Amino acid sequence: MRIVILGSTGQFGTDLMKTLREDHELIGLTHRDLEVSNYSSCLAIKEHHPDVIINTAAFHKTDQCEEEPEKTFLVNAIGPKYVSSVSREIEATTIFISTDYVFDGTGKEPYVEDDLPNPVNTYGISKLAGELYTKQNPKHYIIRVASLFGVAGASGKGGNFVETMITKAKKQEPISVVDDQRMSPTYTADAAKTIKSIIESRLPFGTYHAANGGFCTWFQFAKQIFSLLNMNPSLTPIKTSQLQVKARRPKFSALTSTKLSKYGMQAREWTEALSDYLVEKGHKQQ
Ligand SMILES: NC(=O)c1ccc[n+]([C@@H]2O[C@H](COP(=O)([O-])OP(=O)(O)OC[C@H]3O[C@@H](n4cnc5c(N)ncnc54)[C@H](OP(=O)(O)O)[C@@H]3O)[C@@H](O)[C@H]2O)c1
């Protein structure tokens, strides 16, 4: 397949490029090459004659999204509208990367694909709008992921949670982490493999959850990082209410996939994925 990847040098884009490169013809487009919120810029995708367009581009600094709703909607909703429209014109498949933040987090069991979205912040609302626009191309996959960690680090966030924790620990800073928000940490290398399997197996179009298995609080995530690295920093659990943040966060946004397990695709546990990440990033020996 000829596959165009938008945001190809981002955290997820980097692993998608690595994973798909072997078996497919890839065209990676960076933010410099293409502005997703500009229709004429998106029209350039056509020149590449892709079979599949994967859109990882996003404005995803959750608190900043509250202050910049227009930019948030331009990048996360209007951009996907243009991508979906261009894909439809050339009969290509659109893949939109979405988020656990489309859910309100009031549930107690991990969310499955058919659960009703009800986002509680601007970022989540804009990504849900991006999902709806993506559906305007019948040939679409909406892939929801969560709390990503990948070797490239998120360009939009300046790294990822794992690296932030390790840096703070090395500087011997006291670390406080929320212990009342639960989510499914997800290794971008694993999610990229899931997308590869979905498109190669030509699974029915629609929405899929591609997070790693299991869930934890951010505090438990931090504890696991330090335990795997034999580090022992000063780590304190805190409540979300102790933080001054602009955006509301879902309390429980773990994802699971009933659809992928039906096709024999079982996501491995986040703890195992984290261990591999730490090795790949050079923090730990095999
Ligand atoms: N990170 C997470 O924890 C997380 C969790 C759930 C879902 N997601 C979703 O997963 C996707 C990938 O996240 P990521 O962690 O890989 O983010 P990332 O590293 O910030 O990658 C996003 C890429 O998109 C590019 N980009 C940003 N704005 C753009 C625009 N207006 N037009 C074209 N390109 C643009 C960025 O380039 P520049 O940096 O040069 O602007 C970057 O290369 C996003 O859709 C995000 O909503 C992420």
Short mmCIF file of C-alpha atoms and ligand atoms in Angstrom, two decimals:
data_model
loop_
_atom_site.label_atom_id
_atom_site.label_comp_id
_atom_site.label_asym_id
_atom_site.label_seq_id
_atom_site.Cartn_x
_atom_site.Cartn_y
_atom_site.Cartn_z
CA MET A 1 0.00 0.00 0.00
CA ARG A 2 1.01 3.61 -0.48
CA ILE A 3 0.56 5.28 2.90
CA VAL A 4 0.80 8.99 3.74
CA ILE A 5 1.55 9.71 7.41
CA LEU A 6 0.78 13.21 8.72
CA GLY A 7 2.91 14.23 11.71
CA SER A 8 5.50 11.68 10.65
CA THR A 9 8.23 12.96 12.99
CA GLY A 10 5.98 13.09 16.07
CA GLN A 11 6.00 10.51 18.83
CA PHE A 12 3.46 8.15 17.25
CA GLY A 13 4.34 9.14 13.67
CA THR A 14 7.95 8.03 14.21
CA ASP A 15 6.90 4.52 15.27
CA LEU A 16 4.30 4.28 12.51
CA MET A 17 7.03 5.12 9.97
CA LYS A 18 9.35 2.49 11.52
CA THR A 19 6.69 -0.22 11.70
CA LEU A 20 5.10 0.23 8.29
CA ARG A 21 8.29 0.98 6.32
CA GLU A 22 9.24 -2.66 5.70
CA ASP A 23 6.09 -3.73 3.91
CA HIS A 24 4.63 -0.54 2.47
CA GLU A 25 5.53 2.51 0.44
CA LEU A 26 5.52 5.43 2.88
CA ILE A 27 5.31 9.18 2.44
CA GLY A 28 5.95 10.94 5.73
CA LEU A 29 4.72 14.54 5.92
CA THR A 30 5.80 16.81 8.76
CA HIS A 31 4.13 19.99 9.99
CA ARG A 32 6.53 21.89 7.73
CA ASP A 33 5.30 19.96 4.70
CA LEU A 34 1.60 20.26 5.46
CA GLU A 35 -0.70 22.36 7.66
CA VAL A 36 -3.64 20.13 8.46
CA SER A 37 -5.97 23.05 9.24
CA ASN A 38 -5.46 24.54 5.76
CA TYR A 39 -7.52 22.99 2.97
CA SER A 40 -5.23 23.88 0.08
CA SER A 41 -2.29 22.47 2.03
CA CYS A 42 -4.23 19.20 2.52
CA LEU A 43 -4.99 19.04 -1.22
CA ALA A 44 -1.28 18.32 -1.75
CA ILE A 45 -1.89 14.85 -0.26
CA LYS A 46 -3.53 13.92 -3.57
CA GLU A 47 -0.23 14.25 -5.44
CA HIS A 48 1.04 11.20 -3.56
CA HIS A 49 -1.85 8.98 -4.70
CA PRO A 50 -2.11 7.19 -1.34
CA ASP A 51 -4.29 4.18 -0.55
CA VAL A 52 -4.22 5.12 3.14
CA ILE A 53 -3.76 8.45 4.98
CA ILE A 54 -2.86 8.29 8.67
CA ASN A 55 -3.45 11.56 10.51
CA THR A 56 -1.50 11.82 13.79
CA ALA A 57 -1.39 15.65 13.76
CA ALA A 58 -2.95 17.25 16.81
CA PHE A 59 -2.86 20.12 19.24
CA HIS A 60 -2.95 18.12 22.45
CA LYS A 61 -1.64 20.23 25.31
CA THR A 62 -4.82 19.64 27.28
CA ASP A 63 -4.67 22.72 29.51
CA GLN A 64 -3.59 25.05 26.71
CA CYS A 65 -6.52 23.77 24.62
CA GLU A 66 -8.88 25.38 27.20
CA GLU A 67 -7.24 28.74 26.52
CA GLU A 68 -7.03 28.30 22.75
CA PRO A 69 -10.28 26.61 21.69
CA GLU A 70 -10.16 28.04 18.16
CA LYS A 71 -6.70 26.67 17.43
CA THR A 72 -7.71 23.39 19.10
CA PHE A 73 -10.74 22.99 16.84
CA LEU A 74 -8.82 24.05 13.73
CA VAL A 75 -6.15 21.39 14.20
CA ASN A 76 -8.15 18.58 15.84
CA ALA A 77 -11.52 18.89 14.08
CA ILE A 78 -11.34 21.04 10.93
CA GLY A 79 -8.02 19.40 9.95
CA PRO A 80 -9.56 15.90 10.10
CA LYS A 81 -12.55 17.26 8.11
CA TYR A 82 -10.19 18.29 5.30
CA VAL A 83 -8.23 15.03 5.49
CA SER A 84 -11.43 13.01 5.35
CA SER A 85 -12.74 15.05 2.41
CA VAL A 86 -9.48 14.70 0.43
CA SER A 87 -9.33 10.95 1.20
CA ARG A 88 -12.90 10.51 0.04
CA GLU A 89 -12.22 12.29 -3.25
CA ILE A 90 -9.38 9.91 -4.08
CA GLU A 91 -11.10 6.85 -2.52
CA ALA A 92 -8.34 6.43 0.04
CA THR A 93 -8.80 5.11 3.58
CA THR A 94 -8.53 7.69 6.39
CA ILE A 95 -7.02 6.72 9.73
CA PHE A 96 -7.60 9.25 12.50
CA ILE A 97 -5.78 8.91 15.81
CA SER A 98 -8.13 9.71 18.66
CA THR A 99 -8.05 9.58 22.42
CA ASP A 100 -9.45 8.14 25.67
CA TYR A 101 -10.36 11.75 26.51
CA VAL A 102 -13.52 11.46 24.40
CA PHE A 103 -14.98 9.70 27.48
CA ASP A 104 -16.14 11.39 30.68
CA GLY A 105 -14.43 8.92 32.99
CA THR A 106 -17.41 8.22 35.23
CA GLY A 107 -17.33 4.48 34.41
CA LYS A 108 -15.68 1.75 36.48
CA GLU A 109 -14.81 -0.70 33.70
CA PRO A 110 -12.44 0.04 30.80
CA TYR A 111 -14.27 1.72 27.91
CA VAL A 112 -15.06 -0.36 24.83
CA GLU A 113 -15.53 0.99 21.32
CA ASP A 114 -19.33 1.24 21.52
CA ASP A 115 -19.44 3.18 24.80
CA LEU A 116 -20.94 6.62 24.51
CA PRO A 117 -18.37 9.45 24.28
CA ASN A 118 -19.01 12.44 26.51
CA PRO A 119 -15.82 14.54 26.66
CA VAL A 120 -15.26 16.84 29.64
CA ASN A 121 -12.65 19.20 28.18
CA THR A 122 -11.97 21.20 25.01
CA TYR A 123 -9.30 18.80 23.77
CA GLY A 124 -11.69 15.82 24.09
CA ILE A 125 -14.57 17.71 22.47
CA SER A 126 -12.35 18.71 19.53
CA LYS A 127 -11.09 15.13 19.06
CA LEU A 128 -14.66 13.80 19.14
CA ALA A 129 -15.54 16.36 16.44
CA GLY A 130 -12.47 15.08 14.52
CA GLU A 131 -13.88 11.54 14.83
CA LEU A 132 -17.26 12.64 13.47
CA TYR A 133 -15.68 14.44 10.50
CA THR A 134 -13.51 11.40 9.83
CA LYS A 135 -16.69 9.33 9.51
CA GLN A 136 -17.66 11.44 6.49
CA ASN A 137 -15.33 9.16 4.56
CA PRO A 138 -16.98 5.71 4.76
CA LYS A 139 -13.51 4.15 4.37
CA HIS A 140 -12.18 5.12 7.79
CA TYR A 141 -10.56 3.77 10.91
CA ILE A 142 -10.72 5.79 14.13
CA ILE A 143 -8.00 4.48 16.42
CA ARG A 144 -8.26 5.56 20.04
CA VAL A 145 -5.06 5.47 22.07
CA ALA A 146 -4.14 6.83 25.52
CA SER A 147 -1.22 8.20 27.56
CA LEU A 148 1.39 7.55 24.88
CA PHE A 149 5.06 6.84 25.43
CA GLY A 150 7.40 6.33 22.50
CA VAL A 151 11.12 6.78 21.91
CA ALA A 152 10.68 10.00 19.92
CA GLY A 153 8.73 11.73 22.72
CA ALA A 154 5.72 13.92 21.95
CA SER A 155 6.80 17.00 20.04
CA GLY A 156 3.61 18.74 21.12
CA LYS A 157 4.29 18.08 24.80
CA GLY A 158 8.07 18.18 24.86
CA GLY A 159 8.63 14.52 25.76
CA ASN A 160 6.43 12.09 27.61
CA PHE A 161 5.53 11.13 31.18
CA VAL A 162 8.21 8.44 31.45
CA GLU A 163 11.00 10.80 30.46
CA THR A 164 9.66 13.55 32.74
CA MET A 165 9.72 11.15 35.70
CA ILE A 166 13.25 9.90 34.95
CA THR A 167 14.59 13.44 34.50
CA LYS A 168 13.08 14.60 37.81
CA ALA A 169 14.42 11.54 39.63
CA LYS A 170 17.93 12.08 38.25
CA LYS A 171 17.80 15.68 39.45
CA GLN A 172 16.70 14.34 42.86
CA GLU A 173 13.60 16.55 42.76
CA PRO A 174 10.69 15.59 45.02
CA ILE A 175 7.98 14.19 42.74
CA SER A 176 4.20 14.44 43.29
CA VAL A 177 1.89 12.53 40.98
CA VAL A 178 -1.89 12.24 40.87
CA ASP A 179 -3.29 9.03 42.25
CA ASP A 180 -6.95 9.51 41.37
CA GLN A 181 -6.92 9.41 37.55
CA ARG A 182 -6.80 5.98 35.97
CA MET A 183 -5.79 5.34 32.34
CA SER A 184 -4.12 2.80 30.05
CA PRO A 185 -0.47 3.74 29.37
CA THR A 186 0.30 2.89 25.74
CA TYR A 187 3.58 2.24 23.93
CA THR A 188 3.48 3.84 20.47
CA ALA A 189 5.48 0.92 19.01
CA ASP A 190 2.68 -1.48 20.09
CA ALA A 191 -0.12 0.78 18.85
CA ALA A 192 1.70 1.13 15.50
CA LYS A 193 1.81 -2.68 15.16
CA THR A 194 -1.91 -2.82 15.90
CA ILE A 195 -2.63 -0.33 13.12
CA LYS A 196 -0.44 -2.34 10.75
CA SER A 197 -2.44 -5.50 11.54
CA ILE A 198 -5.77 -3.69 11.18
CA ILE A 199 -5.00 -2.39 7.70
CA GLU A 200 -3.23 -5.51 6.47
CA SER A 201 -6.06 -7.75 7.71
CA ARG A 202 -8.54 -5.33 6.15
CA LEU A 203 -10.69 -5.32 9.27
CA PRO A 204 -14.13 -3.77 8.86
CA PHE A 205 -13.99 0.05 8.84
CA GLY A 206 -14.94 1.74 12.11
CA THR A 207 -13.61 2.63 15.54
CA TYR A 208 -11.00 0.55 17.42
CA HIS A 209 -9.26 0.93 20.78
CA ALA A 210 -5.51 0.30 20.52
CA ALA A 211 -4.23 0.90 24.07
CA ASN A 212 -1.99 -1.52 25.94
CA GLY A 213 -3.73 -3.90 28.35
CA GLY A 214 -4.53 -3.04 31.96
CA PHE A 215 -4.69 0.36 33.65
CA CYS A 216 -3.23 2.31 36.55
CA THR A 217 -3.14 5.74 38.12
CA TRP A 218 -0.39 8.15 37.07
CA PHE A 219 1.19 7.59 40.50
CA GLN A 220 1.21 3.81 39.94
CA PHE A 221 2.68 4.41 36.47
CA ALA A 222 5.50 6.45 38.03
CA LYS A 223 6.09 3.77 40.71
CA GLN A 224 6.41 1.09 38.03
CA ILE A 225 8.93 3.18 36.05
CA PHE A 226 11.13 3.61 39.14
CA SER A 227 10.76 0.00 40.19
CA LEU A 228 11.89 -1.24 36.75
CA LEU A 229 14.88 1.13 36.90
CA ASN A 230 15.75 0.38 40.54
CA MET A 231 15.40 4.07 41.34
CA ASN A 232 14.07 5.30 44.63
CA PRO A 233 13.14 8.99 44.37
CA SER A 234 10.90 10.85 46.78
CA LEU A 235 7.51 10.09 45.22
CA THR A 236 4.23 11.30 46.73
CA PRO A 237 0.67 10.51 45.64
CA ILE A 238 -1.58 13.56 45.40
CA LYS A 239 -5.16 14.32 44.42
CA THR A 240 -6.12 16.09 41.19
CA SER A 241 -7.83 18.77 43.31
CA GLN A 242 -4.39 19.72 44.68
CA LEU A 243 -3.28 20.81 41.19
CA GLN A 244 -4.11 24.11 39.54
CA VAL A 245 -5.02 22.92 36.07
CA LYS A 246 -7.32 24.49 33.49
CA ALA A 247 -8.81 21.34 31.96
CA ARG A 248 -11.00 18.77 33.70
CA ARG A 249 -9.69 15.24 33.27
CA PRO A 250 -11.69 12.01 33.22
CA LYS A 251 -11.14 10.07 36.47
CA PHE A 252 -11.20 6.70 34.76
CA SER A 253 -10.38 6.58 31.05
CA ALA A 254 -8.93 3.07 30.66
CA LEU A 255 -9.56 1.57 27.22
CA THR A 256 -10.04 -2.00 26.13
CA SER A 257 -11.01 -3.49 22.79
CA THR A 258 -13.78 -6.02 22.42
CA LYS A 259 -13.49 -5.66 18.65
CA LEU A 260 -9.78 -6.48 18.26
CA SER A 261 -9.95 -9.46 20.61
CA LYS A 262 -12.72 -10.82 18.36
CA TYR A 263 -10.12 -10.85 15.56
CA GLY A 264 -7.51 -12.51 17.76
CA MET A 265 -5.54 -9.31 18.41
CA GLN A 266 -4.80 -9.07 22.12
CA ALA A 267 -2.92 -6.01 23.41
CA ARG A 268 -0.13 -6.92 25.83
CA GLU A 269 -0.04 -5.41 29.34
CA TRP A 270 1.30 -1.88 29.72
CA THR A 271 3.91 -3.05 32.29
CA GLU A 272 5.53 -5.36 29.73
CA ALA A 273 5.43 -2.63 27.08
CA LEU A 274 6.98 -0.14 29.51
CA SER A 275 9.86 -2.51 30.21
CA ASP A 276 10.57 -2.81 26.46
CA TYR A 277 10.36 0.96 26.07
CA LEU A 278 12.96 1.47 28.82
CA VAL A 279 15.29 -0.95 27.05
CA GLU A 280 14.70 0.63 23.62
CA LYS A 281 15.35 4.09 25.05
CA GLY A 282 18.56 2.88 26.69
CA HIS A 283 17.45 3.39 30.30
CA LYS A 284 17.70 -0.31 31.15
CA GLN A 285 19.47 -3.49 30.02
CA GLN A 286 17.33 -6.29 28.55
N1 LIG B 1 0.44 11.91 23.55
C1 LIG B 1 -0.54 11.29 24.16
O1 LIG B 1 -0.44 10.92 25.33
C2 LIG B 1 -1.81 10.99 23.41
C3 LIG B 1 -2.86 10.32 24.07
C4 LIG B 1 -4.03 10.02 23.37
C5 LIG B 1 -4.14 10.37 22.02
N2 LIG B 1 -3.12 11.03 21.42
C6 LIG B 1 -3.25 11.38 20.00
O2 LIG B 1 -2.21 10.71 19.32
C7 LIG B 1 -1.76 11.48 18.22
C8 LIG B 1 -0.25 11.53 18.21
O3 LIG B 1 0.25 12.05 19.42
P1 LIG B 1 1.82 12.21 19.65
O4 LIG B 1 2.06 11.97 21.08
O5 LIG B 1 2.56 11.45 18.62
O6 LIG B 1 1.96 13.78 19.37
P2 LIG B 1 3.19 14.59 18.76
O7 LIG B 1 4.49 13.97 19.05
O8 LIG B 1 2.97 16.02 19.18
O9 LIG B 1 2.95 14.45 17.19
C9 LIG B 1 2.04 15.22 16.46
C10 LIG B 1 2.68 15.58 15.14
O10 LIG B 1 1.76 16.38 14.40
C11 LIG B 1 2.41 17.56 13.92
N3 LIG B 1 1.44 18.64 13.89
C12 LIG B 1 0.96 19.35 14.94
N4 LIG B 1 0.09 20.29 14.52
C13 LIG B 1 0.01 20.15 13.17
C14 LIG B 1 -0.71 20.83 12.16
N5 LIG B 1 -1.52 21.85 12.47
N6 LIG B 1 -0.57 20.43 10.86
C15 LIG B 1 0.26 19.41 10.57
N7 LIG B 1 1.00 18.73 11.47
C16 LIG B 1 0.87 19.10 12.76
C17 LIG B 1 3.50 17.83 14.94
O11 LIG B 1 4.53 18.62 14.35
P3 LIG B 1 5.19 19.85 15.16
O12 LIG B 1 5.61 19.29 16.49
O13 LIG B 1 6.31 20.27 14.29
O14 LIG B 1 4.11 20.88 15.31
C18 LIG B 1 3.95 16.42 15.30
O15 LIG B 1 4.92 15.96 14.41
C19 LIG B 1 -2.49 12.82 18.33
O16 LIG B 1 -3.56 12.81 17.40
C20 LIG B 1 -3.04 12.86 19.74
O17 LIG B 1 -4.26 13.58 19.81
C21 LIG B 1 -1.97 11.33 22.07
#
